[in-house]
Amino acid sequence: LAETDAFITGAADLKNIVVGVYDGRPVRLSDVADVKDGPDEDERAVTMMSGPAALVKSPGAVPAVTLSVAKRRGANATAVARDILARVEAMKGREIPSGVNVTVTRNYGETAKAKSDELIYHMLLATLSVTLLIAITLGLREAAVVLVAIPVTLALTMLVYYLYGYTLNRITLFALIFSIGILVDDAIVVVENINRHCMLNAKNSLFRNILNAVDEVGNPTILATWTVIASILPMAFVSGMMGPYMRPIPIGASVAMLFSLGVAFAFTPWLYARVVKRWPPKHCENHNEGLLDRLYRRLMQKLIYEPANGRKFLAFTGVLLAAVLAMVGLRLVIFKTLPFDNKNEFQVVINMPEDSSLERTERAAQEMAGYLAGVPEVKDLQVYAGASAPYNFNGLVRHYFLRQEPYQADIQVNLADKDERKRQSHDIALAVRAPLKKIADAYGARVQVAEVPPGPPVMSTMLVEVFDPDPAAQLRLAADIKELLRKTPGIVDVDSYIPEAQPITRLAVDRQKATLNGVAAADIVQTAAISLNGADIDAAHVADEPEAVDIRLRLAPEKRRRLETLKEIKFFSPNGNAIPMASFVKAENGLENRPIYHKNLQRVAYVTADIAGGSDSPVYAVLDLKAKVDALAKARGIKVTQYFTRQPASAAETAIKWDGEWHITYEVFRALGLAFAMVLVLIYV
């Protein structure tokens, strides 16, 4: 067996590589370069510090490494998180040496379990509350039957969820809780009528009373069940990102209603018969009406037999309807798709000026983190400079995973559990926004406090899309709208996807001169790229390393900062003459090209903002800004068409499109409105 070994096994092998001969002596790599075996230069920085809510106080900001783990599709997040933490605990003292602290910064498995436990608790509470109410109003026999009928119906509904491929999560559990109130309707109607027949017709057999009672209310119960299903189903037709959130509710509730009908006609009479045999009701020929019965009968007699009272009642109902609708116009309610949720985290997104170094970015982020570490509800926080934090659902849509530039930083803020603090996470985010902005202004930075959305995430709570056939005019209009948003009360975190123009020096290669001197233009470009950015030219196979170690070649940091150093690099012509790179290139100063964004093939500029304080509703903010944008366009002497539900049909039009959370709100209410209009017709039929 023969084996050839020419691997580089360490820094010593690199230093001894002969790269040339001078004056009859070999020139080794160590003679012309510094060979270092160690970590690369800092291109990103991650630190962690604890807050007042932490059980253990850490000594300020300490270097950290974040390990993020994602589960497979269909796996139980709670079980996966529990197994991972158990394995990490077992690794302490062995793979994880002493002195290295492990902190769980985010555990969505634990969050999911807390949500599901809370919903299961409320589901049990709702079941018991309904049972108690029936016991008070109808009797203990009826309550006992309903108490058993509800779990039977829910169990059958969970079977359908399983067959459909739905997991038990916060959405499906909410659908079950939502259904409990209407699931008992069929059982209550049937069992109450059976009890009525047993009390009034004691001479009949129990079997005959059950048949007569179910037959009497059978058709109305079936119609009522289908009517309820018809009123729930519209939520299944909601499109866009809200569709997956809402769809389990109508599907689960509709299936549960069908099962409740079967349970009411089959299971409930059988169970009630078993209860009555052991606990027969008292026969009451002289049954007197109760107080509620008498009040209801008198009210309905006045409304039915006295038309004037009926008209007054309808007029009063109309006034109430108008008052409810007026609450939206008078801004007495927050017009949002979903309310704010009380999360245990939020994120601070920092964008420094594009020419900022990593050190300056980290300094600004650390100063903001130092302030946040003093907020009473903060448990711990992680600072990511020049690197993206492990992104959540919000960051997936906003593309936070692309934030790798030295002028970008993220701060992940973890709060104490919501049961251990008085303030909501939204209130905490509002409170820290102004101090953070003050620190950011000192560095010329732009800062955003990004809360985890309660529903589908969007690129920004308020998003303005600017369209114009002239790119320069488009940027001017976007800048004007950006300034308008900054001056509007209640609108914060104003930013845009348009970076500031950065100076750039282009080295234009004189191809003719290079060719005449026997130097390829591609070699000049490649040499410049390796010198400035570096390149992995080979790999070293070090014995103690599990993976091959890259061998990176580039100029020293102090030389990379000076373009003159690059021009002094010499190329050798075929006749042996050394010619500096400056002879082949010409420096041209200019501005770096800005990114160009398109939406549906139309060139667009994005302006982003958030809503804080005031109505907390982007709908009202958009309505207020519409007139201001018209006034801005009039002052600039241009015509700007504003779109609210679609983007311009023509790329030759100067226009803006209001997007963000407003668009999701519009889509949901539009879909629900159209569907419910059809439902009213269906219910009437």
XYZ file of C-alpha atoms in Angstrom:
685
model
C 0.000 0.000 0.000
C 1.434 3.374 -1.023
C 0.103 6.724 0.106
C 1.256 10.198 -0.873
C 0.964 12.986 1.724
C 1.434 16.572 0.499
C -1.030 18.187 2.898
C -0.301 21.383 4.784
C -0.747 20.442 8.433
C -0.157 23.758 10.166
C 1.383 27.224 10.198
C 4.922 25.783 10.244
C 4.364 24.058 6.887
C 3.086 27.306 5.402
C 6.052 29.301 6.633
C 8.499 26.866 5.029
C 6.894 26.850 1.584
C 9.421 28.118 -0.999
C 7.816 30.800 -3.151
C 10.886 31.829 -5.162
C 14.678 32.105 -5.410
C 16.642 35.314 -4.898
C 20.388 35.641 -5.290
C 20.693 31.877 -5.291
C 18.836 31.465 -2.002
C 15.297 30.117 -1.521
C 12.646 32.624 -0.492
C 10.158 31.155 1.942
C 6.625 32.373 2.528
C 7.561 33.563 6.018
C 10.126 35.919 4.423
C 7.488 37.862 2.491
C 4.282 37.386 4.555
C 3.058 37.159 8.128
C 1.606 33.696 8.733
C -0.843 33.585 11.627
C -2.760 30.583 12.926
C -5.860 31.770 14.724
C -9.308 33.315 14.367
C -10.049 35.606 11.459
C -10.387 39.341 11.906
C -13.565 40.456 13.641
C -16.239 40.946 10.989
C -19.117 40.543 13.427
C -19.589 40.699 17.164
C -22.123 39.021 19.470
C -22.394 39.870 23.148
C -24.898 39.205 25.908
C -25.867 40.922 29.129
C -28.541 40.357 31.737
C -31.174 42.743 33.049
C -32.814 43.392 36.415
C -35.346 40.582 35.893
C -32.599 37.934 35.575
C -31.981 35.557 38.452
C -28.197 35.777 37.971
C -26.460 39.055 37.161
C -23.763 38.734 34.504
C -20.635 40.926 34.582
C -21.717 43.408 31.907
C -21.470 42.525 28.257
C -19.774 39.169 27.669
C -18.870 37.573 24.301
C -21.439 35.051 23.193
C -22.275 32.541 20.495
C -25.890 31.852 19.584
C -26.967 28.381 18.534
C -30.404 28.249 16.926
C -32.276 25.001 16.376
C -35.333 24.524 14.155
C -37.693 21.577 14.366
C -38.827 19.429 11.467
C -42.291 19.844 9.997
C -44.871 18.028 12.090
C -42.622 17.643 15.132
C -43.756 18.771 18.559
C -41.877 21.985 19.367
C -42.301 21.452 23.113
C -40.840 17.933 23.030
C -37.973 18.959 20.740
C -37.029 21.891 22.979
C -37.200 19.710 26.101
C -34.945 17.036 24.581
C -32.411 19.603 23.363
C -32.166 21.274 26.769
C -31.748 17.881 28.438
C -28.883 17.042 26.076
C -27.235 20.438 26.687
C -27.472 19.844 30.432
C -25.772 16.473 30.012
C -22.949 18.094 28.003
C -21.996 20.509 30.778
C -18.600 19.702 32.265
C -17.629 17.576 29.260
C -18.229 18.996 25.773
C -19.172 22.319 27.402
C -16.225 23.227 29.672
C -16.588 24.930 33.012
C -16.642 28.699 32.762
C -18.920 28.628 29.730
C -22.446 29.662 30.697
C -25.430 28.459 28.669
C -28.507 30.668 28.627
C -31.769 29.932 26.834
C -32.573 33.184 25.074
C -35.674 32.012 23.217
C -37.699 28.855 23.666
C -40.689 28.783 21.352
C -41.436 25.235 22.519
C -42.028 26.575 26.013
C -44.059 29.466 24.582
C -46.218 27.084 22.568
C -46.813 24.897 25.624
C -47.753 27.903 27.752
C -50.231 29.045 25.098
C -51.745 25.590 24.710
C -51.980 25.069 28.492
C -53.697 28.422 28.853
C -56.172 27.619 26.097
C -56.888 24.147 27.505
C -57.525 25.754 30.893
C -59.949 28.214 29.323
C -61.617 25.386 27.419
C -62.227 23.503 30.665
C -63.358 26.721 32.327
C -65.799 27.429 29.485
C -67.193 23.886 29.707
C -67.721 24.121 33.452
C -69.200 27.636 33.162
C -71.727 26.486 30.573
C -72.582 23.459 32.715
C -73.053 25.621 35.802
C -75.292 28.024 33.909
C -77.457 25.138 32.673
C -77.641 23.720 36.200
C -78.941 27.036 37.503
C -81.445 27.689 34.724
C -82.613 24.166 33.709
C -81.575 21.713 36.394
C -78.915 19.280 37.521
C -80.066 16.448 35.237
C -79.700 18.607 32.131
C -76.352 19.926 33.345
C -75.009 16.400 33.862
C -76.014 15.399 30.328
C -74.456 18.527 28.782
C -71.292 18.073 30.838
C -70.780 14.696 29.153
C -72.009 15.774 25.693
C -69.435 18.579 25.314
C -66.306 16.382 25.684
C -67.823 13.773 23.354
C -68.366 16.429 20.665
C -64.896 17.929 21.172
C -63.283 14.488 20.950
C -64.988 13.818 17.621
C -63.895 17.276 16.392
C -60.283 16.568 17.361
C -60.471 13.358 15.345
C -61.459 15.390 12.279
C -58.603 17.820 12.993
C -56.225 14.879 13.061
C -57.569 13.476 9.792
C -57.320 16.920 8.158
C -53.679 17.205 9.230
C -54.202 20.028 11.725
C -52.163 19.924 14.917
C -53.370 21.046 18.315
C -52.014 24.581 18.372
C -53.204 27.948 19.603
C -55.407 28.460 16.526
C -57.188 25.097 16.645
C -57.591 25.288 20.422
C -59.100 28.752 20.078
C -61.522 27.310 17.521
C -62.620 24.686 20.043
C -63.115 27.289 22.776
C -65.007 29.471 20.327
C -67.240 26.497 19.510
C -68.188 25.479 23.055
C -70.807 28.188 23.414
C -72.682 27.022 20.321
C -71.966 23.303 20.665
C -74.277 22.996 23.661
C -77.225 24.626 21.890
C -78.463 21.449 20.218
C -78.023 19.337 23.340
C -79.752 21.941 25.510
C -82.760 22.184 23.191
C -83.182 18.416 23.005
C -82.611 17.616 26.676
C -84.809 20.488 27.866
C -87.672 19.353 25.651
C -87.278 15.735 26.802
C -87.459 16.944 30.392
C -90.566 18.982 29.552
C -92.314 15.962 28.025
C -91.372 13.762 30.984
C -92.826 16.297 33.408
C -96.051 16.985 31.508
C -96.722 13.465 30.190
C -95.775 11.202 33.054
C -98.312 8.585 31.901
C -96.345 7.936 28.736
C -93.355 5.658 28.756
C -89.886 7.244 28.917
C -89.154 5.913 25.428
C -92.317 7.534 24.001
C -91.589 10.888 25.696
C -88.045 10.917 24.255
C -89.290 10.159 20.738
C -92.002 12.819 20.918
C -89.622 15.417 22.346
C -86.879 14.863 19.742
C -89.414 14.739 16.913
C -90.940 18.016 18.065
C -87.697 20.017 17.927
C -85.855 17.983 15.286
C -86.403 20.105 12.183
C -85.843 23.503 13.890
C -82.645 22.166 15.489
C -81.327 20.954 12.137
C -82.115 24.306 10.498
C -80.548 26.217 13.384
C -77.381 24.115 13.131
C -77.008 24.756 9.395
C -77.646 28.453 9.975
C -74.819 28.613 12.502
C -72.507 26.772 10.100
C -73.460 29.193 7.331
C -72.574 32.150 9.539
C -69.152 30.698 10.456
C -67.989 29.445 7.065
C -67.136 32.901 5.576
C -63.934 32.940 7.629
C -62.695 30.033 5.513
C -62.664 32.265 2.428
C -60.317 34.917 3.820
C -57.390 35.203 1.413
C -53.827 36.406 1.847
C -51.683 35.710 4.892
C -54.663 35.839 7.262
C -56.195 32.793 5.560
C -54.131 30.140 7.390
C -54.811 31.907 10.688
C -58.594 31.903 10.295
C -59.247 28.706 8.347
C -59.061 26.233 11.281
C -61.770 28.208 13.095
C -64.616 27.784 10.553
C -63.545 24.249 9.664
C -63.326 23.128 13.282
C -66.465 24.950 14.405
C -68.514 23.690 11.434
C -67.446 20.091 11.971
C -68.111 20.445 15.695
C -71.624 21.749 14.980
C -72.413 18.741 12.768
C -71.134 16.391 15.447
C -73.089 18.263 18.117
C -76.243 17.673 16.068
C -75.551 13.942 15.934
C -74.723 13.872 19.636
C -77.921 15.784 20.437
C -80.125 13.354 18.490
C -78.423 10.083 19.467
C -76.142 10.349 22.484
C -78.054 12.956 24.514
C -81.458 11.140 24.557
C -79.765 7.857 25.461
C -77.747 9.440 28.285
C -80.748 11.387 29.581
C -82.795 8.182 29.677
C -80.089 6.554 31.810
C -80.074 9.569 34.145
C -83.890 9.691 34.434
C -84.101 5.985 35.305
C -81.874 6.575 38.295
C -83.137 10.093 39.073
C -86.762 10.519 37.833
C -88.158 14.052 37.619
C -91.142 15.108 39.647
C -94.448 15.181 37.787
C -95.906 18.661 37.883
C -99.412 19.090 36.542
C -99.777 22.452 38.255
C -96.510 23.776 36.904
C -96.270 27.525 37.441
C -94.240 29.871 35.240
C -91.081 31.284 36.680
C -90.162 34.948 36.910
C -88.111 34.890 33.721
C -90.927 33.152 31.851
C -93.437 35.780 32.922
C -91.162 38.694 32.032
C -90.376 37.241 28.622
C -94.047 36.545 27.839
C -95.130 40.090 28.775
C -92.336 41.681 26.724
C -93.095 39.665 23.614
C -96.835 40.289 23.906
C -96.233 44.048 23.909
C -93.918 43.831 20.892
C -96.083 41.445 18.846
C -99.603 42.599 19.576
C -98.862 46.344 19.811
C -97.294 47.434 16.477
C -96.281 50.858 17.834
C -94.051 49.213 20.437
C -92.580 46.963 17.754
C -91.675 49.946 15.589
C -90.078 51.707 18.578
C -88.055 48.588 19.325
C -86.826 48.374 15.714
C -85.953 52.074 15.761
C -84.010 51.608 18.994
C -82.135 48.669 17.433
C -81.285 50.837 14.422
C -79.939 53.572 16.706
C -77.731 51.041 18.476
C -76.423 49.780 15.113
C -75.651 53.324 13.968
C -73.882 54.027 17.258
C -71.707 50.948 16.855
C -70.765 51.905 13.296
C -70.090 55.477 14.376
C -67.476 54.223 16.854
C -65.201 53.490 13.893
C -65.664 56.931 12.359
C -65.300 58.693 15.724
C -62.181 56.596 16.459
C -63.520 55.226 19.707
C -62.159 51.777 18.833
C -58.768 50.593 17.542
C -59.424 49.526 13.960
C -56.903 46.698 13.621
C -56.963 43.171 12.262
C -55.572 41.741 15.498
C -54.891 43.383 18.877
C -51.439 43.628 20.414
C -50.268 40.456 22.127
C -48.317 40.408 25.377
C -45.082 38.781 24.204
C -41.959 38.061 26.219
C -39.620 39.607 23.659
C -39.076 42.385 21.177
C -36.243 43.385 18.882
C -34.314 46.614 18.327
C -33.092 47.017 14.742
C -30.233 49.498 14.255
C -29.100 50.938 10.923
C -25.996 53.095 11.206
C -24.746 55.358 8.381
C -23.520 53.097 5.582
C -19.885 54.186 6.006
C -19.800 53.179 9.696
C -17.188 50.697 10.850
C -18.043 47.588 12.855
C -16.447 49.135 15.945
C -18.662 52.235 15.771
C -21.763 50.119 15.132
C -20.968 47.904 18.098
C -20.358 50.942 20.293
C -23.766 52.393 19.450
C -25.484 49.044 19.967
C -23.749 48.520 23.323
C -24.858 51.946 24.525
C -28.462 51.143 23.647
C -28.114 47.721 25.257
C -26.755 49.357 28.399
C -29.910 51.458 28.658
C -32.175 48.462 27.999
C -30.338 46.411 30.640
C -31.670 48.884 33.200
C -35.334 48.452 32.264
C -36.935 46.559 35.205
C -38.773 44.008 33.063
C -35.740 43.024 30.939
C -34.421 39.546 31.687
C -31.492 39.436 29.277
C -30.508 40.751 25.866
C -28.158 39.837 23.042
C -26.364 42.310 20.782
C -25.552 41.292 17.213
C -23.275 43.739 15.346
C -22.481 42.967 11.730
C -24.563 39.816 12.032
C -28.241 38.981 12.088
C -29.995 37.701 15.164
C -31.753 34.342 14.818
C -34.830 35.540 13.029
C -38.410 34.933 14.085
C -41.616 34.974 12.007
C -41.390 38.753 11.793
C -37.796 38.683 10.549
C -38.622 36.032 7.981
C -40.877 38.457 6.104
C -38.665 41.495 6.716
C -35.535 39.600 5.571
C -33.585 40.216 8.770
C -31.385 37.225 7.894
C -29.754 39.395 5.197
C -28.478 41.892 7.767
C -24.748 41.061 7.606
C -23.192 44.480 6.918
C -20.853 46.165 9.438
C -23.245 49.139 9.779
C -26.173 46.909 10.846
C -26.957 45.649 14.345
C -29.794 43.877 16.146
C -30.624 43.727 19.839
C -32.774 40.818 20.970
C -34.557 41.866 24.190
C -36.058 39.115 26.353
C -38.524 40.151 29.040
C -39.602 38.470 32.227
C -42.596 36.177 31.835
C -45.853 38.056 31.426
C -47.111 36.593 34.712
C -44.159 38.198 36.523
C -44.599 41.784 35.278
C -47.350 44.367 35.300
C -46.620 46.190 32.043
C -47.571 44.721 28.680
C -44.764 44.182 26.188
C -46.302 46.826 23.908
C -46.207 49.366 26.730
C -42.556 48.545 27.418
C -41.708 48.931 23.729
C -43.430 52.319 23.672
C -41.570 53.457 26.788
C -38.070 52.555 25.513
C -38.538 53.963 22.003
C -37.808 57.628 22.818
C -34.608 56.985 24.878
C -33.308 54.625 22.191
C -33.945 57.215 19.501
C -32.033 59.796 21.521
C -28.988 57.504 21.623
C -29.361 56.672 17.922
C -29.523 60.347 16.957
C -26.168 60.918 18.631
C -24.633 58.368 16.253
C -26.661 59.427 13.223
C -28.344 56.020 13.272
C -31.893 54.916 12.507
C -33.541 52.635 15.055
C -36.699 50.519 14.982
C -38.398 48.756 17.871
C -39.866 45.663 16.219
C -42.537 43.837 18.210
C -43.544 40.275 17.428
C -46.845 40.584 15.563
C -49.952 38.813 16.929
C -50.837 37.673 13.419
C -49.332 37.652 9.937
C -46.162 39.758 9.757
C -45.692 42.519 7.197
C -42.645 44.396 5.894
C -43.642 47.262 8.176
C -46.711 48.362 10.128
C -46.957 51.329 7.767
C -45.460 50.826 4.311
C -45.568 53.434 1.538
C -44.689 52.239 -1.961
C -43.576 55.080 -4.243
C -43.887 54.749 -8.043
C -42.547 57.138 -10.683
C -41.160 56.630 -14.210
C -38.256 58.995 -13.426
C -35.862 57.373 -10.882
C -34.581 60.732 -9.621
C -38.115 62.066 -9.159
C -39.054 58.826 -7.416
C -36.248 59.253 -4.874
C -37.227 62.885 -4.273
C -40.870 61.942 -3.680
C -39.836 59.119 -1.346
C -37.629 61.548 0.610
C -40.516 64.049 0.860
C -42.891 61.377 2.164
C -40.238 60.162 4.588
C -39.898 63.703 5.971
C -43.688 64.068 6.130
C -43.975 60.894 8.212
C -41.247 62.100 10.560
C -43.214 65.279 11.288
C -46.515 63.460 11.879
C -47.336 62.850 15.580
C -47.843 59.221 16.511
C -45.646 57.899 13.667
C -42.217 56.603 14.697
C -39.310 54.496 13.390
C -39.439 56.205 9.984
C -36.960 54.674 7.542
C -36.668 53.607 3.937
C -35.080 50.944 1.795
C -33.054 53.650 0.045
C -29.472 53.786 1.383
C -27.470 56.981 1.315
C -25.225 57.328 -1.732
C -21.727 56.187 -0.763
C -18.497 57.365 -2.442
C -16.660 54.697 -4.354
C -13.330 54.572 -6.206
C -13.283 52.466 -9.347
C -9.975 51.248 -10.724
C -10.420 51.216 -14.486
C -7.953 48.784 -16.113
C -6.154 49.964 -19.260
C -6.512 46.700 -21.176
C -4.335 47.794 -24.115
C -1.397 48.816 -21.948
C -1.652 45.691 -19.819
C -1.738 43.437 -22.889
C 1.278 45.168 -24.444
C 3.240 44.490 -21.243
C 2.202 40.850 -21.161
C -0.103 41.194 -18.152
C -3.658 39.849 -18.363
C -6.406 42.252 -17.286
C -8.077 39.393 -15.392
C -4.898 38.959 -13.294
C -5.010 42.639 -12.306
C -8.653 42.381 -11.241
C -8.069 39.140 -9.349
C -5.010 40.523 -7.551
C -6.918 43.617 -6.457
C -9.818 41.499 -5.175
C -7.559 39.159 -3.204
C -5.580 42.059 -1.735
C -8.631 43.969 -0.494
C -11.200 41.287 0.295
C -9.008 38.231 0.611
C -9.579 34.771 -0.818
C -9.357 31.193 0.443
C -6.557 29.785 -1.707
C -6.213 26.361 -0.090
C -7.013 24.346 3.030
C -4.777 23.108 5.839
C -5.445 19.680 7.326
C -4.676 20.248 11.004
C -4.672 17.130 13.160
C -6.705 18.539 16.051
C -9.354 20.215 13.902
C -12.504 18.312 12.873
C -12.737 20.294 9.612
C -10.165 21.575 7.130
C -8.863 25.054 8.037
C -9.025 27.652 5.256
C -5.825 29.389 4.193
C -6.755 33.018 3.523
C -4.543 35.412 1.576
C -4.878 39.218 1.716
C -3.077 42.410 2.654
C -2.674 43.470 6.251
C -5.556 45.583 7.659
C -3.531 48.832 7.796
C -2.554 48.415 4.135
C -6.092 47.580 2.970
C -7.278 50.957 4.215
C -4.962 52.821 1.818
C -5.673 52.560 -1.896
C -2.151 53.773 -2.641
C -0.782 50.528 -1.204
C -2.790 48.579 -3.757
C -1.387 50.652 -6.604
C 2.172 49.811 -5.494
C 1.704 46.076 -6.074
C 4.028 45.079 -8.926
C 3.458 42.776 -11.887
C 6.290 41.164 -13.821
C 6.313 41.368 -17.585
C 7.671 38.455 -19.696
C 11.081 40.164 -19.906
C 11.275 40.376 -16.079
C 10.495 44.058 -15.588
C 8.535 44.939 -12.420
C 5.634 47.263 -13.273
C 3.429 48.766 -10.484
C -0.345 48.310 -10.739
C -0.723 52.116 -10.898
C 0.617 51.949 -14.459
C -2.291 49.785 -15.541
C -5.222 51.347 -13.667
C -6.861 54.744 -13.441
C -8.746 55.773 -10.295
C -12.244 57.160 -10.958
C -14.177 58.600 -8.007
C -17.961 58.386 -8.031
C -20.992 57.167 -6.095
C -21.900 53.570 -5.475
C -24.975 52.272 -7.292
C -28.063 52.094 -5.119
C -30.215 48.958 -5.066
C -33.250 48.972 -7.354
C -36.466 47.367 -6.119
C -39.322 46.139 -8.290
C -42.822 45.015 -7.409
C -44.749 43.200 -10.127
C -42.160 44.480 -12.653
C -42.701 48.122 -11.621
C -39.839 50.106 -10.128
C -40.677 51.003 -6.522
C -39.153 52.761 -3.505
C -40.199 51.679 -0.014
C -40.735 54.021 2.952
C -41.433 52.325 6.290
C -42.793 53.521 9.634
C -44.536 52.309 12.759
C -47.467 53.567 14.842
C -46.923 54.390 18.513
C -49.359 56.109 20.818
C -52.589 57.718 19.731
C -54.953 55.322 17.984
C -52.320 52.590 17.416
C -54.188 51.888 14.198
C -52.579 52.275 10.753
C -56.047 52.728 9.216
C -56.596 56.058 10.970
C -53.001 57.131 10.262
C -53.448 56.469 6.530
C -56.688 58.455 6.464
C -54.977 61.406 8.183
C -51.989 61.315 5.834
C -54.029 61.198 2.631
C -54.813 64.931 2.738
C -51.231 65.751 3.760
C -49.821 63.880 0.766
C -52.222 65.748 -1.529
C -51.034 69.041 -0.028
C -47.401 67.963 -0.448
C -47.960 67.115 -4.123
C -49.713 70.432 -4.713
C -46.830 72.334 -3.103
C -44.325 70.467 -5.318
C -46.421 71.108 -8.423
C -46.857 67.419 -9.219
C -49.810 65.039 -9.363
C -49.578 62.033 -7.062
C -52.287 59.398 -7.282
C -52.879 57.508 -4.053
C -53.852 53.837 -4.117
C -55.139 51.942 -1.110
C -56.054 48.490 -2.385
C -53.868 47.947 -5.453
C -50.717 49.273 -7.062
C -50.809 51.484 -10.193
C -51.773 49.761 -13.423
C -49.211 51.770 -15.420
C -45.507 52.249 -14.763
C -45.741 55.730 -16.310
C -47.780 57.061 -13.397
C -46.556 59.014 -10.370
C -48.320 57.353 -7.470
C -48.037 55.896 -3.991
C -49.580 52.724 -2.611
C -50.462 52.478 1.083
C -49.478 49.011 2.229
C -48.443 47.200 5.397
C -50.880 46.270 8.132
C -53.564 48.414 6.494
C -53.599 46.125 3.443
C -54.089 42.978 5.543
C -56.889 44.733 7.445
C -58.547 45.668 4.166
C -58.226 42.155 2.729
C -59.716 40.536 5.827
C -62.662 42.901 6.170
C -63.340 42.801 2.420
C -63.390 39.009 2.335
C -65.514 38.758 5.476
C -67.912 41.459 4.274
C -68.527 39.807 0.908
C -68.868 36.375 2.463
C -71.289 37.528 5.152
C -73.408 39.307 2.555
C -73.868 35.938 0.862
C -74.499 34.329 4.246
C -77.414 36.679 4.929
C -79.023 35.522 1.694
C -78.320 31.879 2.594
C -79.778 32.277 6.098
C -82.873 33.957 4.646
C -83.341 31.050 2.241
